[in-house]
Short mmCIF file of C-alpha atoms in Angstrom, two decimals:
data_model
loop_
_atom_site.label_atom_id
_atom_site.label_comp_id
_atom_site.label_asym_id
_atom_site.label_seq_id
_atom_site.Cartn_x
_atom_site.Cartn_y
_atom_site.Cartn_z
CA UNK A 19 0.00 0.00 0.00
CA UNK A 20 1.01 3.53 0.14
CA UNK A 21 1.37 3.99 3.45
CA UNK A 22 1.94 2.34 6.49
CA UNK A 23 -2.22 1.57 7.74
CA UNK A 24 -3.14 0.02 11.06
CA UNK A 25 -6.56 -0.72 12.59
CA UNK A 26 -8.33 0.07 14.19
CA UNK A 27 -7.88 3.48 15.11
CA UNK A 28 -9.34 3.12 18.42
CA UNK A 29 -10.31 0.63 20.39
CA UNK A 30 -11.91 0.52 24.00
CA UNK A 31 -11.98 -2.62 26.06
CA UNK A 32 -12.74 -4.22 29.28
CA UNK A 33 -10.16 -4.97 31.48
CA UNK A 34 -9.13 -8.76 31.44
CA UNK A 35 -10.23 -8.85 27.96
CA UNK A 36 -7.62 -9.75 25.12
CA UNK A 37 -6.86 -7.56 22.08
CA UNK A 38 -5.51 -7.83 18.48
CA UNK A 39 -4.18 -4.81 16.65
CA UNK A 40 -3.43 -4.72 13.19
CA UNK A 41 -0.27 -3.34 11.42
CA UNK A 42 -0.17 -3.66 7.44
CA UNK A 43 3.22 -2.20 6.17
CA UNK A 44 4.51 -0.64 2.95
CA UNK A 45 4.64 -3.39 0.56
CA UNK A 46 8.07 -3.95 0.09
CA UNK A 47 9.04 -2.79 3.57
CA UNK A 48 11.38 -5.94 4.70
CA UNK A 49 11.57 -3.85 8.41
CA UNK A 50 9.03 -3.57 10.61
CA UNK A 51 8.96 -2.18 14.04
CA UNK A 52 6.23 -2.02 17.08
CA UNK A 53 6.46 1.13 19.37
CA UNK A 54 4.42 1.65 22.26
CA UNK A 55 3.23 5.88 23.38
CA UNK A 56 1.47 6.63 26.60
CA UNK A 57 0.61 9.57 27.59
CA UNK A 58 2.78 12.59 28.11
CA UNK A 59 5.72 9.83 27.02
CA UNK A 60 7.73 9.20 24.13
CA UNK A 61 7.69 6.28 22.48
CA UNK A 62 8.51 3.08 23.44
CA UNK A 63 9.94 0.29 21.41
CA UNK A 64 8.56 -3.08 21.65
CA UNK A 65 9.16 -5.45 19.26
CA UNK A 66 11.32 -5.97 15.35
CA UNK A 67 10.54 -7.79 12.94
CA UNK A 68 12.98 -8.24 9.98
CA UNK A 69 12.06 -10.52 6.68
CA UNK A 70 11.95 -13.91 8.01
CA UNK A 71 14.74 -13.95 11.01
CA UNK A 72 13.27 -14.06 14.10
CA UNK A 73 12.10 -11.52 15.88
CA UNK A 74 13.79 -9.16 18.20
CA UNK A 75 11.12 -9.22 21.43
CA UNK A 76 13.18 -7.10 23.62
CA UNK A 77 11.11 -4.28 24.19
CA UNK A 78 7.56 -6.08 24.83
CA UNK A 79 6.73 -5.53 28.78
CA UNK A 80 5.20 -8.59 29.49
CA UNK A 81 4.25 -12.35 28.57
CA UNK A 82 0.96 -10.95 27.88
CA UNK A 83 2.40 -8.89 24.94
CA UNK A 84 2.86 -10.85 21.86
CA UNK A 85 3.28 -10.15 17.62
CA UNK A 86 3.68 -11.94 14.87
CA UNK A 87 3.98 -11.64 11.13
CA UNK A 88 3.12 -13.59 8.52
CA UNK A 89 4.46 -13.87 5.29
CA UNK A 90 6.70 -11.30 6.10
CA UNK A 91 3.72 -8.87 5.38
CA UNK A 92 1.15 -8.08 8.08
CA UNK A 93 1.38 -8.08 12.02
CA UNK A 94 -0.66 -8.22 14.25
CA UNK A 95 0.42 -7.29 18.10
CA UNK A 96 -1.63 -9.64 20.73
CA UNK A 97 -2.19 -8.35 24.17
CA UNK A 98 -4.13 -10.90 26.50
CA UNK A 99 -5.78 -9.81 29.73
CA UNK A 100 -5.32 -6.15 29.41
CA UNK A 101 -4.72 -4.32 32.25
CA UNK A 102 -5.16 -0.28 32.59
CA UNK A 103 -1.82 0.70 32.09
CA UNK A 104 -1.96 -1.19 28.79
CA UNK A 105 -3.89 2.14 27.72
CA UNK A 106 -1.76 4.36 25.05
CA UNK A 107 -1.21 4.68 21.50
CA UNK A 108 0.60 1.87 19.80
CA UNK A 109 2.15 2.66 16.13
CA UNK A 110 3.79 0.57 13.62
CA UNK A 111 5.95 1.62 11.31
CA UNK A 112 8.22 -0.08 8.30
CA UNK A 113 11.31 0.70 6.75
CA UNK A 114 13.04 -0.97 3.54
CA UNK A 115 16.17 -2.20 5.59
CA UNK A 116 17.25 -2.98 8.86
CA UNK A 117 17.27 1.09 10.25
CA UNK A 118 16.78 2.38 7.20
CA UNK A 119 16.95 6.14 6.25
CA UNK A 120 13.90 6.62 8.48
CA UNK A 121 10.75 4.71 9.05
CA UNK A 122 7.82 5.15 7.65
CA UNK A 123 5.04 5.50 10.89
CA UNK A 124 1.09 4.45 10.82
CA UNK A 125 -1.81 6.55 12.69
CA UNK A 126 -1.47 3.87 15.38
CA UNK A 127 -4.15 2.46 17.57
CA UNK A 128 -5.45 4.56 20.32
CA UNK A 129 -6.00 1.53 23.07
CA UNK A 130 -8.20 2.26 26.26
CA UNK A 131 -8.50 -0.04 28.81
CA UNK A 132 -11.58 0.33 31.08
CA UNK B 24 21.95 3.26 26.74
CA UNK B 25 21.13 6.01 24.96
CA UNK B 26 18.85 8.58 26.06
CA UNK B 27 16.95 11.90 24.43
CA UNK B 28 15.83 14.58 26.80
CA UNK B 29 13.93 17.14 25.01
CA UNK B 30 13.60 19.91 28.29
CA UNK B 31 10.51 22.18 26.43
CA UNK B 32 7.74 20.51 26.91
CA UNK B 33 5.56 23.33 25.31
CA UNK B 34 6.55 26.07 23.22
CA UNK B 35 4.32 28.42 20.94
CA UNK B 36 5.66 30.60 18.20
CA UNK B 37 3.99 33.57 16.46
CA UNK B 38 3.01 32.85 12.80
CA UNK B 39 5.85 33.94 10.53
CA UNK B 40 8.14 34.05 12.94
CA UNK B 41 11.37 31.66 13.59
CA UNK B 42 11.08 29.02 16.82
CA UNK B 43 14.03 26.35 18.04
CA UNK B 44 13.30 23.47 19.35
CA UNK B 45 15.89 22.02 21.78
CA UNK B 46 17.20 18.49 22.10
CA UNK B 47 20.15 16.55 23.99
CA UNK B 48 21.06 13.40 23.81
CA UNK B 49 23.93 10.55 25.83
CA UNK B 50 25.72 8.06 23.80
CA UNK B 51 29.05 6.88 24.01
CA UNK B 52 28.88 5.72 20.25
CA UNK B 53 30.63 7.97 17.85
CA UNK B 54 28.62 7.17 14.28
CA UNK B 55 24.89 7.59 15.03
CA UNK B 56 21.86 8.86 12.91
CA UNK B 57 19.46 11.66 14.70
CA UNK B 58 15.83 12.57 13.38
CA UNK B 59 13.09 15.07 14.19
CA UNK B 60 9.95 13.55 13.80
CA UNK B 61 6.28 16.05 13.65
CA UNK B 62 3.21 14.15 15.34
CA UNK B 63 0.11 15.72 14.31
CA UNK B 64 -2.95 15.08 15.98
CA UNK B 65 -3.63 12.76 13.47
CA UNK B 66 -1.00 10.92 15.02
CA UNK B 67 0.83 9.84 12.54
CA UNK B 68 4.61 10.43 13.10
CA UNK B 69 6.23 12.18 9.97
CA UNK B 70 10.20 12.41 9.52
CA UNK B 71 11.07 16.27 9.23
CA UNK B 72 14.77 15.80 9.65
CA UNK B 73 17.72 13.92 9.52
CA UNK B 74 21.48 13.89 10.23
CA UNK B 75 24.37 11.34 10.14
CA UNK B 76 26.84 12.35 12.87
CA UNK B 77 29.83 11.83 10.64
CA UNK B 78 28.22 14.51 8.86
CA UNK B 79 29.77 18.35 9.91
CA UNK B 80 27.10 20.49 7.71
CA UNK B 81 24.08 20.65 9.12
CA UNK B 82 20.72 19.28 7.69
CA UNK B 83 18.47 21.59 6.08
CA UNK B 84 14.65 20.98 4.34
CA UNK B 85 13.05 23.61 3.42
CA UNK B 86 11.87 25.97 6.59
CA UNK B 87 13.35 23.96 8.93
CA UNK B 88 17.30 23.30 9.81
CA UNK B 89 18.83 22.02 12.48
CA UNK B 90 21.96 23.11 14.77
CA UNK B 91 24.27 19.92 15.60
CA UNK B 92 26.98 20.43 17.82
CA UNK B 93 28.53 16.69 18.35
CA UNK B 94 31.03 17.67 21.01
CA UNK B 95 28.28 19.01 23.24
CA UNK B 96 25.01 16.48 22.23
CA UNK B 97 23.15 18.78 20.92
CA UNK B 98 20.42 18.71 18.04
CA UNK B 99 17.72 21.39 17.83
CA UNK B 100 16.00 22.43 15.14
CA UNK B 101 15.19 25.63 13.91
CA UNK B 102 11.56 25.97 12.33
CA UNK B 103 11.75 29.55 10.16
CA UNK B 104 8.79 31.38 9.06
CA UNK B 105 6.23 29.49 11.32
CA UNK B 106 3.21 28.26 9.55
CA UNK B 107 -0.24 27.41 11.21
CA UNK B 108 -0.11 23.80 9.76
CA UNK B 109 2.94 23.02 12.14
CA UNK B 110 1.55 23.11 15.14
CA UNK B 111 2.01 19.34 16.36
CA UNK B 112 3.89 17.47 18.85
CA UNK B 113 8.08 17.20 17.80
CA UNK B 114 10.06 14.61 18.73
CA UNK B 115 13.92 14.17 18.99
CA UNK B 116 15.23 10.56 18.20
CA UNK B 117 18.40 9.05 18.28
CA UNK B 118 19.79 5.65 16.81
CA UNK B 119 23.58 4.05 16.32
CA UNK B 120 24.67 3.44 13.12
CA UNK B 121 25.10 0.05 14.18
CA UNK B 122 28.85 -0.21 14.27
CA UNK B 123 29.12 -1.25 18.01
CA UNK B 124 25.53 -1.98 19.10
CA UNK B 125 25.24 -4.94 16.43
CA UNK B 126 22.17 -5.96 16.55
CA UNK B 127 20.30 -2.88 18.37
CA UNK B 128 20.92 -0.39 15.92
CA UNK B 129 17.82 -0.30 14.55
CA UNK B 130 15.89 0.94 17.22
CA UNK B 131 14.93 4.59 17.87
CA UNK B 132 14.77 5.73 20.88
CA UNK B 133 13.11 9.05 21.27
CA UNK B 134 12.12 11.92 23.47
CA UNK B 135 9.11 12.75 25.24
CA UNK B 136 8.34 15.59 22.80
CA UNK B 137 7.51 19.43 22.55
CA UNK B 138 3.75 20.63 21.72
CA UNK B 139 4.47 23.84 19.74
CA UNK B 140 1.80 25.80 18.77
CA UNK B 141 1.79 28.67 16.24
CA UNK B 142 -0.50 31.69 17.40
CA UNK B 143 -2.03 33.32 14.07
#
């Protein structure tokens, strides 16, 4: 696609509840990257994905936080039993190479946990 | 580890007039890439700037420029003639160039942002 589109845009849930957000990156885009902003923060990295190594996991805070991508296309980023502090903005972005000359951000996914 | 302090967390700027946003960083790496990103409220994070540390001249698009003095960690960037449309959140990021972090390099890690706005 032409840009970098995630879904949804928002997304309100109960606490305890799991969630699935959805990162679809520029086609092409071997590089892509998980970042995590609450509010009044920067952002946070999470997780890496590049091609078809496996992927760097460092950033995720938790065993409840998982991603995956298939086909070396679309992720999706998994968090089970959400807790309130799981509330921010989480954006994807891609990038042709490992680093890149910059990445190439989504919208994100405005998460609220109630 | 690295780290980006960005110590405005609000500035606003008259409409045709210059602002600079200010930005330090801590590394101990000596080949690193730094970026301002713009964060409408849209929220999408757009790449303004760039700069390669090995780099002396400093990087210039359009209205905006940046000031990087290596020695002292410095990286702000100068927005001239202020327009309404950039009123947004800017944020300062750093990453290594990969040469000793291996595998790390590809992360940015950023700072917590300035909310400028541009008074008409």
């Amino acid at each position: 696609g032409a840009g970098v589109s995630q879904s949804p845009s928002n997304k309100v849930t109960e606490k305890g509840k799991d969630v699935e957000l959805r990162c679809d990156p520029i086609s092409g885009h071997t590089a892509l990257y998980w970042y995590r902003q609450s509010l009044g923060q920067g952002l946070e990295f999470l997780i890496y994905f590049q091609g078809n190594s496996a992927p760097d996991k460092s950033g995720l805070p938790s065993d409840r936080f998982s991603a995956e991508r298939t086909g070396g296309s679309v992720s999706t980023l998994t968090i089970q039993r959400t807790q309130q502090e799981d509330s921010a903005v989480y954006l994807c972005a891609s990038s042709l190479r490992r680093g890149g000359n910059g990445y190439t951000f989504g919208s994100g996914t405005r998460l609220t946990v109630v | 580890a690295q780290t980006v302090t960005q110590s405005q967390p609000e500035m606003s700027v008259q409409e045709a007039e210059t602002v600079t946003l200010s930005c330090t960083y801590d590394t101990s790496e000596s080949d690193y890439y730094l970026f301002w990103y713009k964060q409408p409220p849209s929220r999408q994070m757009i790449l303004v700037i760039r700069q390669e540390a090995y780099k002396q001249q400093n990087a210039t698009e359009n209205r905006f420029s940046v000031n990087f003095q290596k020695a002292a960690k410095s990286f702000s960037l100068k927005i001239s003639d202020s327009q309404l449309g950039d009123a947004a959140m800017y944020f300062c990021a750093y990453r290594s160039a990969g040469l000793s972090s291996g595998a790390g390099s590809y992360q940015l890690t950023f700072g917590k942002g300035t909310k400028l706005s541009v008074i008409p």
